[in-house]
Coordinates of C-alpha atoms and ligand atoms in Angstrom, one line a residue:
M1 CA 0.0 0.2 0.4
K2 CA 1.2 3.5 -1.4
T3 CA 1.9 5.6 2.3
T4 CA 2.4 8.2 0.9
P5 CA -0.3 11.8 0.0
L6 CA -1.9 12.1 -2.6
T7 CA -1.5 15.0 -2.7
P8 CA 0.7 17.3 0.0
S9 CA -0.8 20.2 1.0
S10 CA 1.9 21.9 2.5
N11 CA 1.6 24.9 0.6
L12 CA -2.0 25.2 0.6
S13 CA -2.9 28.8 -0.6
R14 CA -5.2 31.6 1.2
R15 CA -8.1 29.7 -1.1
D16 CA -7.3 25.7 -1.2
A17 CA -7.1 26.5 2.4
L18 CA -11.1 27.9 2.8
K19 CA -12.3 25.2 0.5
T20 CA -10.1 22.6 2.6
L21 CA -11.5 23.6 5.9
G22 CA -14.7 24.1 4.9
A23 CA -15.0 21.2 3.2
S24 CA -13.6 19.0 6.3
A25 CA -16.8 21.0 7.9
A26 CA -19.2 19.6 5.8
F27 CA -18.2 16.0 5.3
L28 CA -18.1 16.0 9.1
G29 CA -21.4 18.0 9.8
I30 CA -19.4 19.8 12.3
G31 CA -19.6 23.0 12.9
L32 CA -21.1 23.5 8.8
F33 CA -19.2 27.0 9.4
S34 CA -18.9 29.6 7.3
A35 CA -15.2 29.6 5.9
R36 CA -15.6 32.2 4.3
S37 CA -14.2 34.2 7.3
F38 CA -10.6 33.0 7.1
A39 CA -10.1 33.7 10.8
A40 CA -13.3 32.3 12.4
A41 CA -12.4 29.3 9.8
Q42 CA -8.6 29.5 12.1
R43 CA -10.5 29.8 14.9
A44 CA -12.6 26.6 13.9
S45 CA -9.6 24.7 13.1
A46 CA -7.6 25.1 16.5
R47 CA -10.7 23.8 18.3
K48 CA -10.0 20.6 20.2
T49 CA -13.7 19.2 20.3
T50 CA -16.5 19.9 18.9
T51 CA -19.5 21.5 20.5
A52 CA -21.3 19.9 18.3
G53 CA -22.1 16.3 19.9
L54 CA -22.8 15.2 16.3
I55 CA -19.0 14.0 15.4
D56 CA -15.8 14.6 17.1
G57 CA -13.9 15.7 14.2
Q58 CA -10.6 16.8 16.8
Y59 CA -7.4 15.0 18.2
P60 CA -8.4 13.2 20.7
F61 CA -11.6 11.3 19.3
A62 CA -13.9 10.0 20.2
L63 CA -16.9 7.6 19.4
P64 CA -19.8 10.0 18.3
P65 CA -23.7 8.7 18.3
L66 CA -25.4 7.0 15.6
G67 CA -28.4 10.0 16.7
Y68 CA -30.5 6.5 15.8
D69 CA -31.0 2.7 17.4
Y70 CA -28.7 0.4 16.4
A71 CA -31.7 -1.7 14.9
A72 CA -33.8 1.0 13.1
L73 CA -32.0 -0.2 10.3
E74 CA -33.3 -3.0 10.3
P75 CA -34.3 -5.2 7.7
H76 CA -31.6 -3.4 5.7
I77 CA -29.4 -4.0 8.2
D78 CA -29.4 -6.0 11.4
A79 CA -28.9 -4.7 14.6
R80 CA -26.2 -6.6 15.7
T81 CA -24.2 -5.4 12.4
M82 CA -24.5 -2.3 13.6
E83 CA -23.3 -2.8 17.2
I84 CA -20.1 -4.2 16.3
H85 CA -19.8 -2.4 13.6
H86 CA -19.9 1.0 15.8
T87 CA -18.6 -0.2 19.2
K88 CA -16.3 -2.5 17.8
H89 CA -14.7 -1.8 14.3
H90 CA -15.4 2.1 14.1
Q91 CA -14.2 2.6 17.7
A92 CA -10.7 0.3 17.1
Y93 CA -10.1 3.1 14.6
I94 CA -10.4 5.9 17.0
T95 CA -8.5 4.0 19.8
N96 CA -5.6 2.8 17.2
A97 CA -5.8 6.3 15.5
N98 CA -5.1 8.7 18.4
K99 CA -2.5 6.2 19.7
A100 CA 0.1 6.5 17.4
L101 CA -1.1 10.5 17.1
E102 CA 0.5 11.0 20.4
S103 CA 4.0 11.3 18.7
V104 CA 2.6 13.0 16.2
P105 CA 2.2 16.7 17.6
A106 CA 2.7 18.2 14.4
L107 CA -1.0 16.7 13.3
Q108 CA -2.7 17.3 17.1
A109 CA -4.0 20.8 16.2
L110 CA -5.7 19.9 12.5
A111 CA -9.2 19.2 11.4
L112 CA -9.7 15.1 10.8
G113 CA -9.3 16.4 6.4
E114 CA -6.3 18.3 7.6
M115 CA -4.6 15.4 9.4
L116 CA -5.6 13.2 5.8
Q117 CA -3.9 15.8 3.7
N118 CA -0.7 16.7 5.5
L119 CA 0.4 12.5 6.7
D120 CA 4.0 13.7 5.0
S121 CA 4.6 15.5 8.0
A122 CA 4.5 12.2 10.0
P123 CA 7.7 10.0 10.0
E124 CA 7.3 7.7 7.6
A125 CA 7.0 4.4 9.9
L126 CA 3.3 5.9 11.2
R127 CA 1.6 6.6 8.0
A128 CA 0.2 3.8 7.1
V129 CA -1.4 3.2 10.9
L130 CA -2.3 6.8 10.0
R131 CA -3.9 7.4 7.4
N132 CA -5.8 3.9 7.9
N133 CA -7.1 4.4 10.9
I134 CA -7.9 8.1 10.5
G135 CA -9.0 7.5 7.1
G136 CA -11.3 4.3 9.8
H137 CA -12.6 7.5 11.9
A138 CA -13.5 9.9 8.7
N139 CA -15.1 7.4 6.8
H140 CA -17.2 5.6 10.0
A141 CA -18.6 8.7 11.2
F142 CA -19.5 9.6 7.9
F143 CA -20.9 6.4 7.1
W144 CA -22.9 6.7 10.5
Q145 CA -24.9 10.6 8.7
I146 CA -25.8 8.7 5.6
I147 CA -27.5 5.7 6.3
A148 CA -30.8 7.0 8.3
P149 CA -34.1 5.5 9.1
R150 CA -36.6 6.1 6.5
V151 CA -38.6 7.9 9.4
G152 CA -40.7 11.3 10.7
K153 CA -37.8 13.6 8.9
M154 CA -34.9 11.6 9.3
A155 CA -33.8 10.8 5.8
D156 CA -35.7 11.5 2.0
A157 CA -36.0 9.1 -0.5
A158 CA -34.3 10.7 -3.3
P159 CA -31.8 13.5 -3.7
S160 CA -33.7 17.2 -4.7
G161 CA -32.5 20.5 -5.8
A162 CA -29.0 21.3 -6.7
L163 CA -27.8 17.5 -6.2
L164 CA -30.6 16.1 -8.0
R165 CA -29.6 18.3 -11.3
A166 CA -26.2 17.7 -10.5
I167 CA -26.7 14.5 -10.4
E168 CA -28.5 14.0 -13.5
T169 CA -26.5 15.9 -15.7
T170 CA -23.6 14.1 -14.4
F171 CA -24.8 9.9 -15.1
G172 CA -27.8 10.4 -17.2
S173 CA -31.2 10.3 -14.6
L174 CA -30.9 8.9 -11.0
D175 CA -31.0 5.3 -11.4
A176 CA -28.8 5.4 -14.5
F177 CA -26.6 6.7 -11.5
K178 CA -27.3 4.0 -8.4
T179 CA -26.3 1.3 -10.9
Q180 CA -22.6 3.0 -11.8
F181 CA -22.8 3.0 -7.8
A182 CA -23.6 -0.2 -7.7
D183 CA -21.0 -1.7 -9.7
A184 CA -17.9 1.0 -8.0
A185 CA -19.2 -1.2 -5.2
M186 CA -19.0 -4.0 -6.7
K187 CA -16.3 -4.2 -8.5
R188 CA -14.3 -3.2 -5.0
F189 CA -12.0 -6.2 -5.1
G190 CA -11.6 -6.7 -1.2
S191 CA -12.0 -4.2 1.7
G192 CA -13.2 -0.4 0.5
W193 CA -15.7 1.7 0.0
A194 CA -17.7 3.1 -2.6
W195 CA -18.3 7.0 -3.2
L196 CA -20.0 9.7 -4.4
V197 CA -18.4 12.5 -4.3
I198 CA -17.6 16.0 -5.1
A199 CA -14.8 18.0 -6.6
P200 CA -14.9 21.6 -4.5
E201 CA -12.5 23.2 -7.3
S202 CA -15.1 23.0 -10.0
G203 CA -18.4 21.4 -7.8
K204 CA -17.6 18.2 -10.3
L205 CA -20.0 14.9 -8.9
S206 CA -18.1 11.4 -10.0
I207 CA -18.5 8.2 -8.3
L208 CA -15.1 6.5 -6.6
S209 CA -13.6 3.7 -5.2
T210 CA -11.5 3.1 -2.2
A211 CA -9.9 0.4 -0.8
N212 CA -8.9 -0.4 3.0
Q213 CA -10.2 2.6 5.0
D214 CA -8.7 5.9 2.5
S215 CA -10.6 8.1 2.8
P216 CA -11.9 10.4 -0.5
L217 CA -10.2 13.8 1.5
L218 CA -6.6 11.4 0.5
S219 CA -7.8 13.3 -2.8
H220 CA -9.4 16.7 -1.3
A221 CA -13.0 14.9 -2.5
V222 CA -15.7 15.3 -1.0
P223 CA -18.2 13.2 -0.2
L224 CA -21.8 12.8 -0.6
L225 CA -22.1 9.1 -0.2
G226 CA -20.1 6.7 0.4
L227 CA -21.0 2.8 1.1
D228 CA -18.3 0.6 3.8
V229 CA -18.1 -2.6 1.4
W230 CA -15.7 -4.2 4.2
E231 CA -17.5 -8.0 5.2
H232 CA -17.9 -6.7 8.9
A233 CA -20.1 -3.8 7.4
Y234 CA -23.0 -7.0 5.4
Y235 CA -21.3 -10.2 6.4
L236 CA -24.2 -11.3 9.8
K237 CA -27.5 -10.6 7.9
Y238 CA -25.7 -11.1 3.7
Q239 CA -23.2 -13.3 3.7
N240 CA -21.4 -13.6 0.2
R241 CA -24.5 -11.5 -0.8
R242 CA -22.9 -8.4 -1.3
A243 CA -25.5 -7.5 -4.3
E244 CA -28.5 -7.3 -1.6
Y245 CA -26.3 -5.6 0.7
V246 CA -25.5 -2.8 -2.0
S247 CA -29.3 -2.8 -3.3
A248 CA -30.1 -2.1 0.0
F249 CA -28.2 0.7 1.4
W250 CA -31.5 2.8 -1.3
E251 CA -33.7 2.0 1.5
I252 CA -31.2 3.6 3.8
A253 CA -29.3 6.6 2.0
N254 CA -30.0 9.5 3.7
W255 CA -30.4 12.3 1.1
S256 CA -31.0 15.3 3.2
R257 CA -27.7 14.6 4.5
A258 CA -26.1 14.3 1.1
T259 CA -28.1 17.3 -0.4
S260 CA -27.4 19.6 2.2
I261 CA -23.4 18.8 2.3
H262 CA -23.5 19.5 -1.5
A263 CA -25.1 22.9 -1.1
S264 CA -23.0 23.3 1.9
V265 CA -19.5 22.6 -0.5
L266 CA -21.1 25.1 -2.9
D267 CA -21.7 27.2 -1.0
T268 CA -18.3 27.2 0.3
Ligands
MN1 MN1 -16.6 -0.5 8.7

């Protein structure tokens, strides 16, 4: 596995820095601060803990609550899988990331996305463990937001507004997008993720898949949807039937959240 960051960002321009900070905030769903004020962005970046209480995007990381019960996604994802995934797998990424970051003060004050974009400031021997575990925390913190039960106003069953228009323009139709996203999820060999991402600079949407716990933030893309296709995410219920799990994703995808992240990235 490569251990070098895809895009070194030590020479970030002010505009790039704003984009990165704003995008990271949107990605994490914390603060959602307007990145128009660089001073405000710097303050937010320096903040050690979030006050939103939803997701802790700053070192030391803590396990964020799901916002719904482990059984809330039944029958699409079973309660036992959710509980193990959250309390064991996600917690392990957090524990290991915090441990590795103990000896890398240069990264400790950065927001989660910035850490991933500045792995080259860590000792080379630690870069892989940081990439895997900070990435694992970022990916799962996002995942819990982007799946949600379709009860009340918690999650829309389809994208709306600018995101819907962008999907139709980019992929032809919502159904065509779903087919291509599922294809990316199915073709990811071994463990990894499928993503719908937006490039903050151009606003362009694309589908990608990443191996292991690589985050789209490594390449400065902001995820709008993400699907964990590690076997630990579906094996208890679906065993080897990944296609059924991928198909079930559309029953729990939180399009309200994706639509609002999309809007906040465009607004940054
Ligand atoms: Mn997982």
